[in-house]
Coordinates of C-alpha atoms in Angstrom, one line a residue:
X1 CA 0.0 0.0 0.0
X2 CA 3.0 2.5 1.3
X3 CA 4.4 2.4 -2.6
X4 CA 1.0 2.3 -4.5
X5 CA -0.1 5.8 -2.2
X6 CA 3.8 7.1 -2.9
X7 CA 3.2 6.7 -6.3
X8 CA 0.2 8.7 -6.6
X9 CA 1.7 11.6 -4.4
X10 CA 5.3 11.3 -6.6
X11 CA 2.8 12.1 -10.1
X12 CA 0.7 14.9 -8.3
X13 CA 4.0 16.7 -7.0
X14 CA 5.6 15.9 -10.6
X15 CA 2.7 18.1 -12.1
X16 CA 3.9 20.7 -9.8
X17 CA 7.5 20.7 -9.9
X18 CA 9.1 19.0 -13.2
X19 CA 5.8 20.1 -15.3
X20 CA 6.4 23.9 -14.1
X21 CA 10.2 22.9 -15.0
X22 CA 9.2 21.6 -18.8
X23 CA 6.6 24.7 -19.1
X24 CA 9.1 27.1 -18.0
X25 CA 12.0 25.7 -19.9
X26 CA 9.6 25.5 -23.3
X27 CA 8.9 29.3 -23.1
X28 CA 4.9 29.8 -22.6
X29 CA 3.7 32.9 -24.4
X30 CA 0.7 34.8 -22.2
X31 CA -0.2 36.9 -25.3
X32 CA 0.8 35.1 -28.0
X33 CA -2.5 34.4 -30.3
X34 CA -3.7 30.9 -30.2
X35 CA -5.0 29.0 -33.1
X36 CA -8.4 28.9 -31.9
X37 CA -8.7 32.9 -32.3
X38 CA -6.4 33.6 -35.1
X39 CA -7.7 30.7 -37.3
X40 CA -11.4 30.5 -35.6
X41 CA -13.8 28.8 -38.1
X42 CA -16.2 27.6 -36.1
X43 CA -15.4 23.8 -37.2
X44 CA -12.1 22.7 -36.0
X45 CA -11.1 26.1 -34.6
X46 CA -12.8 27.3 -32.1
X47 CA -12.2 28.1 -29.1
X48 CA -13.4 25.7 -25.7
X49 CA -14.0 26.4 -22.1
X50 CA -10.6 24.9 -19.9
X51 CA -12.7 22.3 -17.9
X52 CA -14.1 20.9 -21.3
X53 CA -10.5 20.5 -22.9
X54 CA -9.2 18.8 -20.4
X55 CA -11.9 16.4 -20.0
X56 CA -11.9 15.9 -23.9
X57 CA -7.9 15.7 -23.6
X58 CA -8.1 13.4 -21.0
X59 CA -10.6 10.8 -22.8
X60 CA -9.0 11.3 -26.4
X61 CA -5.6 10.6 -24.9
X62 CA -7.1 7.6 -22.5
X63 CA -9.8 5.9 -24.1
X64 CA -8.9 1.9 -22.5
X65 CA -5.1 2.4 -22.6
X66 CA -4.6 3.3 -18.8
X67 CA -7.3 0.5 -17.9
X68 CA -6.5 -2.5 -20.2
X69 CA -2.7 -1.5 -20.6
X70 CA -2.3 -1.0 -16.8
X71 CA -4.2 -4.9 -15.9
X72 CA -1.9 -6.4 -18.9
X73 CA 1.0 -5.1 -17.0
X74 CA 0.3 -5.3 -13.8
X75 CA 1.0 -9.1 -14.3
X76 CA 4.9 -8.2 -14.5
X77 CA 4.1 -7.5 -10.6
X78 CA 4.9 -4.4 -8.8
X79 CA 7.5 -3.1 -11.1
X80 CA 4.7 -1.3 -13.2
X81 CA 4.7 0.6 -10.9
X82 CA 7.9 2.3 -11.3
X83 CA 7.1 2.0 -15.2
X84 CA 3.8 4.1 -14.8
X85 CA 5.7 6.7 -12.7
X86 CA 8.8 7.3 -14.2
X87 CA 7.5 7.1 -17.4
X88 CA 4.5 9.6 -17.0
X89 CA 6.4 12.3 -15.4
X90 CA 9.5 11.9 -17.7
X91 CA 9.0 10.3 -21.1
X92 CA 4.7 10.6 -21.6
X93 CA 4.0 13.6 -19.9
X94 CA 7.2 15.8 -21.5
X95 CA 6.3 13.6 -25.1
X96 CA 2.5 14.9 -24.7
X97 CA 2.9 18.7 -23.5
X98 CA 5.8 19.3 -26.2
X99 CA 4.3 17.7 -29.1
X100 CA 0.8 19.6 -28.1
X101 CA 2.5 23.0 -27.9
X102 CA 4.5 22.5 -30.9
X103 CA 1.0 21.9 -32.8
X104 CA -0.4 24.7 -31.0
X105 CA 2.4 27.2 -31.8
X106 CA 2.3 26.1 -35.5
X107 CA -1.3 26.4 -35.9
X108 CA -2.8 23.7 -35.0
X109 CA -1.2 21.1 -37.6
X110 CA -1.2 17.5 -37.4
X111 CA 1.8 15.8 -36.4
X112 CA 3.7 14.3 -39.3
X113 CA 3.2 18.0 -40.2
X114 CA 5.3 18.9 -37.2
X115 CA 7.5 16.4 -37.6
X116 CA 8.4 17.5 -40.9
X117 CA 9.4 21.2 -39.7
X118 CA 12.0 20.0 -37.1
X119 CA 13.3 16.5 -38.7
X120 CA 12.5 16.7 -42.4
X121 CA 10.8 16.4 -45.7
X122 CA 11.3 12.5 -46.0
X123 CA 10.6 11.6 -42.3
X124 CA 7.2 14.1 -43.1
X125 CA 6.1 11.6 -46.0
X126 CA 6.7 8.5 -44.6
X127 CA 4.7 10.1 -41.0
X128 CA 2.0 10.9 -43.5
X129 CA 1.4 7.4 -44.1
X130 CA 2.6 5.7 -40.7
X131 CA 0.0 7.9 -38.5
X132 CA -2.9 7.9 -40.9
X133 CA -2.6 3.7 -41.5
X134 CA -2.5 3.6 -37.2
X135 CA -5.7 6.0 -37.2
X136 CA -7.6 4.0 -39.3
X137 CA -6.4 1.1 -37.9
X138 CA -7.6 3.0 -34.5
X139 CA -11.1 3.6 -35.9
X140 CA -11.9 0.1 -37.2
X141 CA -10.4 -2.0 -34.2
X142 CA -12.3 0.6 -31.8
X143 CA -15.7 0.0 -34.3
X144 CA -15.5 -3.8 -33.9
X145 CA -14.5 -4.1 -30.4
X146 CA -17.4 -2.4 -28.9
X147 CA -20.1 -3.6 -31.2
X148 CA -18.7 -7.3 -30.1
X149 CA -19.2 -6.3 -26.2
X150 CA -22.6 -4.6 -27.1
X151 CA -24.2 -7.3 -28.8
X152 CA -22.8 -9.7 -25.8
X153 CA -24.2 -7.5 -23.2
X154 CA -27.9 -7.2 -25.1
X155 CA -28.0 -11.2 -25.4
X156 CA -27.1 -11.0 -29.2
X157 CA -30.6 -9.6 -29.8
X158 CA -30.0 -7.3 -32.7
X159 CA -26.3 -8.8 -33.8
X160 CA -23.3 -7.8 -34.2
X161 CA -23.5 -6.0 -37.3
X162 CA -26.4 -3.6 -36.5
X163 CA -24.1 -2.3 -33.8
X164 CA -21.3 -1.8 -36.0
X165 CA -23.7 0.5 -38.7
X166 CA -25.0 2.5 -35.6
X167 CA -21.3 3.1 -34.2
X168 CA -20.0 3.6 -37.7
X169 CA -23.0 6.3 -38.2
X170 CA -21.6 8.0 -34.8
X171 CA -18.3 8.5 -36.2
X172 CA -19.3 9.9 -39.4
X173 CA -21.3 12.5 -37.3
X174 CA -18.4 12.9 -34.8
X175 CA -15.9 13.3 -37.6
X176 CA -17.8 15.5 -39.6
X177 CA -19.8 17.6 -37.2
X178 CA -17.9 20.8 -35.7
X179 CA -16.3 19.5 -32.5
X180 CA -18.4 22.3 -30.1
X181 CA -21.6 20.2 -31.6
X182 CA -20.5 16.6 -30.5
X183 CA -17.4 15.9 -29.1
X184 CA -17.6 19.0 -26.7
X185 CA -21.0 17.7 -25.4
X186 CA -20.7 14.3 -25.0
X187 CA -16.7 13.9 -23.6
X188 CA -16.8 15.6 -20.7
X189 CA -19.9 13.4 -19.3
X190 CA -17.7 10.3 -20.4
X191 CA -14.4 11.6 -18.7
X192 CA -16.1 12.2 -15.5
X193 CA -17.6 9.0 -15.7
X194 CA -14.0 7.8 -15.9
X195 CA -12.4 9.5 -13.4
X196 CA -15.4 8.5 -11.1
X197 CA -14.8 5.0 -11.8
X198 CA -11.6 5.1 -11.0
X199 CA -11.5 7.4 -7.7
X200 CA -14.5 4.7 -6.3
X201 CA -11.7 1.9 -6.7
X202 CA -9.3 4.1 -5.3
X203 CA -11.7 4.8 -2.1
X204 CA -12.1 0.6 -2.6
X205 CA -8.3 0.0 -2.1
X206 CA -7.5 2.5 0.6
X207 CA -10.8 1.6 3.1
X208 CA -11.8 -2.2 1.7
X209 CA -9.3 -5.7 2.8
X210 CA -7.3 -5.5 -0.3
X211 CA -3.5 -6.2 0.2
X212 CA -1.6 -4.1 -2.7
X213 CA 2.2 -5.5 -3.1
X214 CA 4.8 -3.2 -2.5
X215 CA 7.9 -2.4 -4.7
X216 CA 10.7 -4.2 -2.9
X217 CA 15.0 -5.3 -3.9
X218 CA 13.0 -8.9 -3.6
X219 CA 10.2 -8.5 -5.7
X220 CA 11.6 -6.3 -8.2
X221 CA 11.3 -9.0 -10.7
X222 CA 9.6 -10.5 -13.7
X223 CA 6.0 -12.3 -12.2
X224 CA 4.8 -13.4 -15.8
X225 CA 3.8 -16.7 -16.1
X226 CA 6.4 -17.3 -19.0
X227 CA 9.1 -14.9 -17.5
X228 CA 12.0 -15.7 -20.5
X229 CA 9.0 -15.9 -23.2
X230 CA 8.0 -11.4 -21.9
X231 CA 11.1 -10.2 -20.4
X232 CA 10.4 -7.3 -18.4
X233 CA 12.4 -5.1 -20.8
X234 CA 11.7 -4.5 -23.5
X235 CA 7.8 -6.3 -23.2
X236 CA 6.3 -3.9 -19.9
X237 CA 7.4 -0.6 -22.1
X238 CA 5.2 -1.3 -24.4
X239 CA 2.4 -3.6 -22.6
X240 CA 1.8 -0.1 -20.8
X241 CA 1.3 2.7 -23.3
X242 CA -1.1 5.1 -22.6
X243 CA -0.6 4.6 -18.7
X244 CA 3.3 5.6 -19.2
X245 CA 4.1 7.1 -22.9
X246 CA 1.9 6.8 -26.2
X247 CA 2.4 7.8 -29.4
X248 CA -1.5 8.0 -30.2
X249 CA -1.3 11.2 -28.2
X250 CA 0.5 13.4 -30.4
X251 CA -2.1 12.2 -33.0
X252 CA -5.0 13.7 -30.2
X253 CA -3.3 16.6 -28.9
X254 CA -3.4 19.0 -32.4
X255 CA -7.3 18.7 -31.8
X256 CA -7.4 20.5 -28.5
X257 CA -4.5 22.6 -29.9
X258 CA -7.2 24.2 -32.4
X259 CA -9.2 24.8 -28.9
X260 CA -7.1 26.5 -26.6
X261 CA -8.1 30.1 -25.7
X262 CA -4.3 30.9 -24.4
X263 CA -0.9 28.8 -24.4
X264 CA -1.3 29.1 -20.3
X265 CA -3.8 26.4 -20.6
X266 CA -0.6 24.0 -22.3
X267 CA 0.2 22.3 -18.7
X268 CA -2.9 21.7 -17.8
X269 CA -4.3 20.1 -20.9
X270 CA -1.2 18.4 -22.0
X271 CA 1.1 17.8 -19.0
X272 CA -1.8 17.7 -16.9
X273 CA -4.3 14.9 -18.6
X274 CA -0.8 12.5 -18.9
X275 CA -0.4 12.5 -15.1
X276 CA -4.0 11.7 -14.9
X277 CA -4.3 9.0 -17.0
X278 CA -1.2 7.8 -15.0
X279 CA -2.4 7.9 -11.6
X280 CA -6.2 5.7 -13.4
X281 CA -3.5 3.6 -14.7
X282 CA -1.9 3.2 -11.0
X283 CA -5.3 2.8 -9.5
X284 CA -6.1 0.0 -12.4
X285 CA -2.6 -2.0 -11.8
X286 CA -2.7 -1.8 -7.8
X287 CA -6.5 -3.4 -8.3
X288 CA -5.5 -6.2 -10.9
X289 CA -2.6 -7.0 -8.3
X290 CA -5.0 -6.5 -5.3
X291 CA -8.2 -8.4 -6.1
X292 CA -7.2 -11.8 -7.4
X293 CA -5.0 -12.1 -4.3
X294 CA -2.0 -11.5 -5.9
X295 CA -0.1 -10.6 -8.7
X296 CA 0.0 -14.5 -9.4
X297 CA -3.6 -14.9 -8.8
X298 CA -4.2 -12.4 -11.4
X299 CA -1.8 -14.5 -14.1
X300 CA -3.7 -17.4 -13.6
X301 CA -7.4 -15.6 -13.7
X302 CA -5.9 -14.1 -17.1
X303 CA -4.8 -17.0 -18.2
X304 CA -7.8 -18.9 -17.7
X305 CA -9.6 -16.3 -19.4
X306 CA -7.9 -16.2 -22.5
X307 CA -5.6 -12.7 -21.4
X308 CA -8.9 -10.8 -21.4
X309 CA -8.7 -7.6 -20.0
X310 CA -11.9 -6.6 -20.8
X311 CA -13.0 -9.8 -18.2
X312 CA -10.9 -8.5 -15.5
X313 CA -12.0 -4.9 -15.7
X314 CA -15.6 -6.2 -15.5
X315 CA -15.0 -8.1 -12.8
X316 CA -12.9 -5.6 -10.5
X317 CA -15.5 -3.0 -11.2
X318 CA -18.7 -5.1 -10.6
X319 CA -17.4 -6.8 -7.4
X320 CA -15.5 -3.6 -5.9
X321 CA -17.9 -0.9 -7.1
X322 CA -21.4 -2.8 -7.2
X323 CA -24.1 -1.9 -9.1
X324 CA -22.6 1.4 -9.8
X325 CA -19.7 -0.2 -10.8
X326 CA -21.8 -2.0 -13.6
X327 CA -23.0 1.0 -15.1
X328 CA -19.5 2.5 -15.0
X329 CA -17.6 -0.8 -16.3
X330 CA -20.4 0.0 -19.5
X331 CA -18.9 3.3 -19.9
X332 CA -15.1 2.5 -19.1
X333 CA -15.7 -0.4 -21.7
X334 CA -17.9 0.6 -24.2
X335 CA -17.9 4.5 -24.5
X336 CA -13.9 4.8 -24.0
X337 CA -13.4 2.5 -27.3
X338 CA -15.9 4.6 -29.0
X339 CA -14.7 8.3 -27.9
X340 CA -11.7 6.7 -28.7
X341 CA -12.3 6.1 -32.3
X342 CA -14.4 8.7 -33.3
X343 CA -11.2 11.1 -32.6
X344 CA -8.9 8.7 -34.3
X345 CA -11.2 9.2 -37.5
X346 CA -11.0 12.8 -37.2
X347 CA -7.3 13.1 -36.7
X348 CA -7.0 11.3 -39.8
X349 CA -9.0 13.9 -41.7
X350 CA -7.4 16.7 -39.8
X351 CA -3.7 14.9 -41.6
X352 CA -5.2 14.4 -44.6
X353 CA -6.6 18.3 -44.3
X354 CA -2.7 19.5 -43.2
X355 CA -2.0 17.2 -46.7
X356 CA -4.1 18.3 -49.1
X357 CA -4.6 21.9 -47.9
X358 CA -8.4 21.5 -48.6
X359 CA -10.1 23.9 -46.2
X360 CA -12.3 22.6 -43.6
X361 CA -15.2 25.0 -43.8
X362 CA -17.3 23.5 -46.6
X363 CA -19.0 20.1 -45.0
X364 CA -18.0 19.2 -48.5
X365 CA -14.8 19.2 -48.2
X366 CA -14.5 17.3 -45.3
X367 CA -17.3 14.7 -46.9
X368 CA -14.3 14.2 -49.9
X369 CA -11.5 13.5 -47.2
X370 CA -13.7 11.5 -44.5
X371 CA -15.4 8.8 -47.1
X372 CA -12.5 7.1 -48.2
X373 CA -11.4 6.6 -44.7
X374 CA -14.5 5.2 -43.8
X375 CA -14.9 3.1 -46.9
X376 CA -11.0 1.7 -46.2
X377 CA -12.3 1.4 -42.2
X378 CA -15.3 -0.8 -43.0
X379 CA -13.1 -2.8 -45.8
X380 CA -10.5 -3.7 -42.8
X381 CA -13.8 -5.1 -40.7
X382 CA -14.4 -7.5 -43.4
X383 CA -10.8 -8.6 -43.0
X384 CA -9.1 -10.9 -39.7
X385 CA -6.3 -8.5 -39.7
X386 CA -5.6 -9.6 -36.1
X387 CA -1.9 -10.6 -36.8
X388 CA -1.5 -6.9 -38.2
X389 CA -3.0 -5.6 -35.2
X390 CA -0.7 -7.1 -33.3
X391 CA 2.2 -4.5 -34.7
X392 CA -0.5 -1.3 -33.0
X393 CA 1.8 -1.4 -29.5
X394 CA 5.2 -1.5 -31.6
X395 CA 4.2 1.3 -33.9
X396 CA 2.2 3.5 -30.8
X397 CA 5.4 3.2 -29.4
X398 CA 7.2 3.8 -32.4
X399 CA 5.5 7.1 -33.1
X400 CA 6.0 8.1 -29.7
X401 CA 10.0 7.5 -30.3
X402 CA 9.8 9.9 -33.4
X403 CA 8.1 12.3 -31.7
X404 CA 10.7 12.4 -29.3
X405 CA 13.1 13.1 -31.6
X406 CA 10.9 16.0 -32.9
X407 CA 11.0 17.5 -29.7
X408 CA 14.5 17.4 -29.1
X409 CA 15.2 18.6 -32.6
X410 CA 12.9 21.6 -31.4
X411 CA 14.9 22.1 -27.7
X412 CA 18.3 22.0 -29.6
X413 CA 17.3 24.8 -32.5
X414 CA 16.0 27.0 -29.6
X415 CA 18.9 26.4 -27.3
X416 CA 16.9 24.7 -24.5
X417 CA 18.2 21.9 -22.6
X418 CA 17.6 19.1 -24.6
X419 CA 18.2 15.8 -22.6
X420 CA 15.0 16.4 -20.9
X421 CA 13.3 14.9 -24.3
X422 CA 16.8 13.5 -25.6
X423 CA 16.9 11.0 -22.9
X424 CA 13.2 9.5 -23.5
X425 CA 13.9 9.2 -27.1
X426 CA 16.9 7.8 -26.9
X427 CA 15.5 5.1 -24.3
X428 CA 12.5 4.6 -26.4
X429 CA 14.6 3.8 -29.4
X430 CA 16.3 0.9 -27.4
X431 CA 12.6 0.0 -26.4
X432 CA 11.0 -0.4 -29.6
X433 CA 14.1 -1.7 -31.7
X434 CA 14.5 -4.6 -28.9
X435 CA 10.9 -5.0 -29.1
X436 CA 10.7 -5.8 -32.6
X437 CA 13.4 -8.3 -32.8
X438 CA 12.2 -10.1 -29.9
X439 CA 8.9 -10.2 -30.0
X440 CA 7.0 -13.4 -32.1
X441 CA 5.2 -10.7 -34.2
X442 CA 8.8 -9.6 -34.8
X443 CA 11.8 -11.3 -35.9
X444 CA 11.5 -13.9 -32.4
X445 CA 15.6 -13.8 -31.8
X446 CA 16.8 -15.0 -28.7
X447 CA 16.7 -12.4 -26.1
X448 CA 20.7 -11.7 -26.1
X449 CA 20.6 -11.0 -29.8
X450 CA 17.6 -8.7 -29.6
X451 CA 19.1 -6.9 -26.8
X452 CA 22.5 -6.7 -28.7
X453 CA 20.5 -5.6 -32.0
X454 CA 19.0 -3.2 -30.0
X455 CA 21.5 -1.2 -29.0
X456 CA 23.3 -1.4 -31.9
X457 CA 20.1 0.2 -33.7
X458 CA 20.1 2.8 -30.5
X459 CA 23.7 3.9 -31.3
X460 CA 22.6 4.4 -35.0
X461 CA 19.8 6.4 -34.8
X462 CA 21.0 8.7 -32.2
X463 CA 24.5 9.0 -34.2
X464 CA 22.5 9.5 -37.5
X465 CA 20.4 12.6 -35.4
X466 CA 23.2 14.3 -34.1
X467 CA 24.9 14.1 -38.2
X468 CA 21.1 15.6 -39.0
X469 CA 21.1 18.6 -36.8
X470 CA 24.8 19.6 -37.1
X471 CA 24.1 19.7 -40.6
X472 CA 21.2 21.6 -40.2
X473 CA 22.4 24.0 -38.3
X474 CA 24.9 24.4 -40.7
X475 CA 22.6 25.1 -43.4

């Protein structure tokens, strides 16, 4: 319990301290003109009341990652929780507040737009590509997944693809419709739903006969069922995204960049919403551990139940929340997914707007960049593209790892101290490039070659960088 409660108190006094650090060091401009004013067209730009981006921050950014992520992981044991913590405060919460004020201080664009400014034309066009194939891929997963768990819940009354039309219709609305009209309305009801659920298991934890595991020298170790099949390293970094670091947040955070009355607002939506998600993603790991007994309890319940998170979730909330819980678990599970999806559908227009320069202001316009997305989108539900979806958590983290880079590009053209993104990127480089050659959706080497490939590949990259921006400051 003592390093479960330190946790929490260790992400609220990081918003405080090395948030007001990474806001100070960035340079936040009181009267600087936002996007929301300068660019106001009453669609994409326009300008939102602080409570309401942050709660539409919170949920674009969140969705199931710090719920699903944080019960996949909490099955490594009590080490999460040093993942969650250290990697909020230093890697996801600096990832998210720079890559959301870099949108906001270059209008609002997308980020393989961004990219392109600070690391190039060719890593622009290939970003292009990489983020809108993961949106889509977003959008369809986060279609099918809920209409599944809707049609279980309602007995299979109207099937499965009755759900999927009436969820697709939502996120043509959604994706279409000016955010104020939709999004604005309906997220904020979600997010508190969200947070709700997860203060009651907090209140559950402290005050009910649950026994959290602390983080000790003796049980800082791998608790996996198959320890040598998910090393801790690199399998944890990327089993917990959202909770820690995610590269689907830079895709989220141009949207409430277009909203922001004032670039004050930056720590709170940005910095602010990634130590949130982290503490839900705390609260979510310390219950998996906590209410099967123990970490090892919860291996075998997951086993059993064919690693469904989704299960576990259910159960926690049911049996610690009660009936309340119920109707909470139906939001967490269904509505996150969908709010979810619906904003990975409109980031994708958004980068196809950046693109194509088309203006926004004409429903037309957005009709011609929106249909193909969707006709692609329902194509892909027609398709078992499991084993593809299986490379989402590489490539999250994969964007994350570029955007990184972006940021540190940023920090060294402005003479700011660097390292505070440098580091993350360079450790989420050895993360994802381990990852791939040692996971089975990856090349499946043995675990000292991967780790040996992996730094090899670290070396590379961060040696190719530093050639990239001596050159361009050269130029």
């Amino acid at each position: 319990m003592i390093t479960f409660i330190l946790s929490i108190c260790i992400l609220i006094l990081a918003y405080f301290t090395y948030g007001k650090f990474v806001e100070k060091m960035f340079g936040i401009q009181k009267e600087r003109e936002t996007p929301a004013v300068k660019l106001r067209d009453d669609v994409d730009y326009i300008p939102l009341s602080p409570w309401r981006i942050f709660l539409i921050q919170f949920l674009n950014i969140a969705g199931l990652g710090p719920i699903f992520g944080a019960i996949a992981g909490a099955m490594f044991g009590p080490v999460a929780f040093l993942w969650i913590v250290l990697g909020s405060i230093f890697a996801g919460a600096v990832h998210d507040f720079l890559s959301g004020m870099l949108s906001l201080r270059h209008d609002g664009l997308s980020i393989s737009e961004v990219i392109g400014i600070y690391l190039g034309t060719n890593i622009k066009h290939v970003m292009r590509i990489f983020t809108v194939v993961l949106l889509i891929f977003v959008g369809t997963v986060f279609l099918m997944g809920p209409a599944k768990i809707i049609d279980g819940m309602t007995g299979n009354a109207w099937g499965v693809w009755i759900w999927v039309s009436i969820i697709l219709i939502y996120y043509v609305l959604s994706t279409l419709m000016p955010v104020d009209k939709i999004i604005s309305k309906l997220y904020p009801i979600f997010g508190v739903a969200m947070l709700l659920m997860a203060v009651g298991l907090l209140v559950a934890l402290l005050f009910g006969n649950y026994h959290i595991p602390e983080l000790t020298p003796g049980n800082l170790v791998n608790m996996t069922v198959n320890p040598d099949e998910t090393p801790i390293f690199p399998i944890l970094f990327v089993t917990i995204a959202c909770g820690a670091i995610s590269g689907f947040h830079a895709t989220q955070s141009p949207l409430m960049a277009r909203c922001m009355k004032n670039e004050t607002l930056g720590r709170k939506v940005f910095y602010g919403t990634m130590i949130t998600e982290g503490i839900v993603a705390l609260i979510w790991a310390a219950a998996a551990m906590s209410f099967f007994d123990s970490v090892n309890g919860l291996n075998l319940a997951m086993v059993a139940n064919n690693n469904n998170a989704a299960w576990v979730a259910n159960e926690i909330s049911l049996n610690m929340l009660g009936r309340l819980g119920g109707v909470l678990a139906l939001l967490g599970i269904v509505a996150a997914p969908i709010t979810s999806g619906d904003t990975a559908f409109r980031s994708a227009r958004l980068i196809l707007g950046d693109i194509s320069k088309l203006s926004q202001l004409k429903i037309i316009n957005r009709l011609y960049l929106s249909i193909p997305i969707f006709v692609v989108a329902f194509v892909l539900t027609q398709i078992d593209f499991s084993i593809i979806w299986r490379y989402f958590a590489w490539s999250n983290q994969t964007l994350a790892t570029v955007v990184l880079w972006t940021c540190t590009a940023f920090l060294i053209h402005k003479d700011k101290p660097y390292l505070v993104s440098g580091i993350p990127a360079i450790f989420m480089t050895m993360v994802c490039s381990t990852y791939i050659l040692i996971a089975p959706e990856g090349f499946n080497l043995d675990n000292h070659i991967a780790y040996t490939g992996g730094f090899i590949i670290t070396i590379i990259i961060t040696y190719l960088f530093k050639i990239y921006m001596k050159k361009k400051q050269l130029s």
